[in-house]
XYZ file of C-alpha atoms in Angstrom:
122
model
C 112.541 137.736 14.284
C 116.191 136.613 14.399
C 118.750 138.197 12.126
C 121.227 135.522 10.988
C 123.883 138.125 10.202
C 123.975 139.131 13.900
C 124.036 135.619 15.314
C 127.751 134.926 14.784
C 129.033 138.276 16.141
C 126.818 137.970 19.229
C 128.000 134.396 19.858
C 131.618 135.476 19.417
C 131.203 138.378 21.857
C 129.598 136.057 24.412
C 132.479 133.600 24.104
C 135.048 136.359 24.606
C 133.199 137.601 27.673
C 133.239 134.123 29.198
C 136.934 133.579 28.414
C 139.079 135.608 30.775
C 142.789 134.752 30.587
C 143.568 137.507 33.097
C 141.742 135.548 35.774
C 144.176 132.657 35.351
C 147.302 134.842 35.270
C 146.889 138.520 36.181
C 150.361 139.412 34.915
C 152.144 138.953 31.635
C 155.695 137.972 32.548
C 156.986 135.513 35.136
C 160.359 135.655 36.823
C 161.303 132.416 35.067
C 160.564 133.941 31.669
C 162.623 137.069 32.469
C 165.560 134.841 33.450
C 165.075 132.768 30.290
C 165.143 135.913 28.139
C 168.417 136.968 29.786
C 170.104 133.543 29.725
C 170.763 132.740 26.082
C 174.258 131.409 25.442
C 176.631 133.069 23.006
C 176.631 133.161 20.053
C 173.044 134.350 20.053
C 170.706 134.154 17.123
C 168.223 136.828 16.102
C 165.441 135.447 18.316
C 167.804 135.340 21.304
C 168.679 138.998 20.762
C 164.985 139.834 20.578
C 164.370 138.056 23.883
C 167.147 140.002 25.530
C 165.827 143.292 24.142
C 162.350 142.418 25.463
C 163.867 141.857 28.903
C 165.690 145.198 28.723
C 162.501 146.993 27.694
C 160.462 145.307 30.407
C 163.040 146.299 33.014
C 163.038 149.880 31.703
C 159.278 150.029 32.225
C 159.544 148.679 35.764
C 162.393 151.100 36.511
C 160.387 154.069 35.237
C 157.261 153.064 37.148
C 159.056 152.691 40.476
C 161.866 155.252 40.454
C 161.637 157.708 43.317
C 159.026 155.694 45.174
C 160.232 152.097 45.345
C 163.861 152.543 44.412
C 166.244 155.479 44.126
C 169.373 155.085 42.003
C 172.423 156.478 43.776
C 174.252 156.665 40.465
C 172.994 155.897 36.982
C 173.507 152.336 35.777
C 172.997 150.980 32.327
C 169.923 148.838 31.752
C 171.985 145.878 30.565
C 173.988 145.879 33.816
C 170.846 145.919 35.922
C 169.165 143.288 33.748
C 171.919 140.726 34.256
C 172.089 141.461 37.999
C 168.302 141.204 38.264
C 168.256 137.903 36.347
C 170.883 136.510 38.736
C 168.794 137.679 41.700
C 165.599 136.098 40.335
C 167.470 132.903 39.409
C 168.399 132.567 43.101
C 164.778 132.648 44.267
C 162.866 129.431 45.017
C 161.321 127.781 41.951
C 157.763 128.480 43.097
C 158.513 132.171 43.655
C 159.962 132.501 40.140
C 156.554 131.599 38.717
C 155.209 134.894 40.059
C 155.022 138.384 38.613
C 158.396 139.495 37.231
C 157.602 143.181 37.796
C 157.241 142.626 41.535
C 160.504 140.669 41.636
C 162.308 143.391 39.709
C 160.951 146.147 41.971
C 161.991 144.153 45.024
C 165.473 143.697 43.564
C 165.809 147.397 42.747
C 164.516 148.443 46.185
C 166.996 146.153 47.937
C 169.948 147.436 45.894
C 168.928 151.097 45.700
C 166.714 151.984 48.674
C 165.176 155.436 48.900
C 166.158 157.722 51.764
C 163.757 159.518 54.093
C 161.420 162.024 52.558
C 160.534 159.912 49.546
C 156.858 159.026 49.282
C 156.274 155.285 49.252
């Protein structure tokens, strides 16, 4: 005996299982999008400020995840300074590379600017 009240939830769950956006793009932010968030012209509107704040927050997460293993800051720098430098670095990459994972590009940038010395676990 089929219960009609269960049919829709079961069909919905099956559809969600079949749909896997992570398979198409295993990361959330591309290098191009990070650069776009950091490249709004002045004067900026509210949405432009939000984009920039998202870029700052994303960079803060990448910094926290990799500090001491992938990159070692010689002296503290403000997030906004690093964000603009990182956006310039990513902007200089080939177009195809900028379609990749922004976190990897940011870690690579940080590691090249602030390498860790011997004795740091990598």
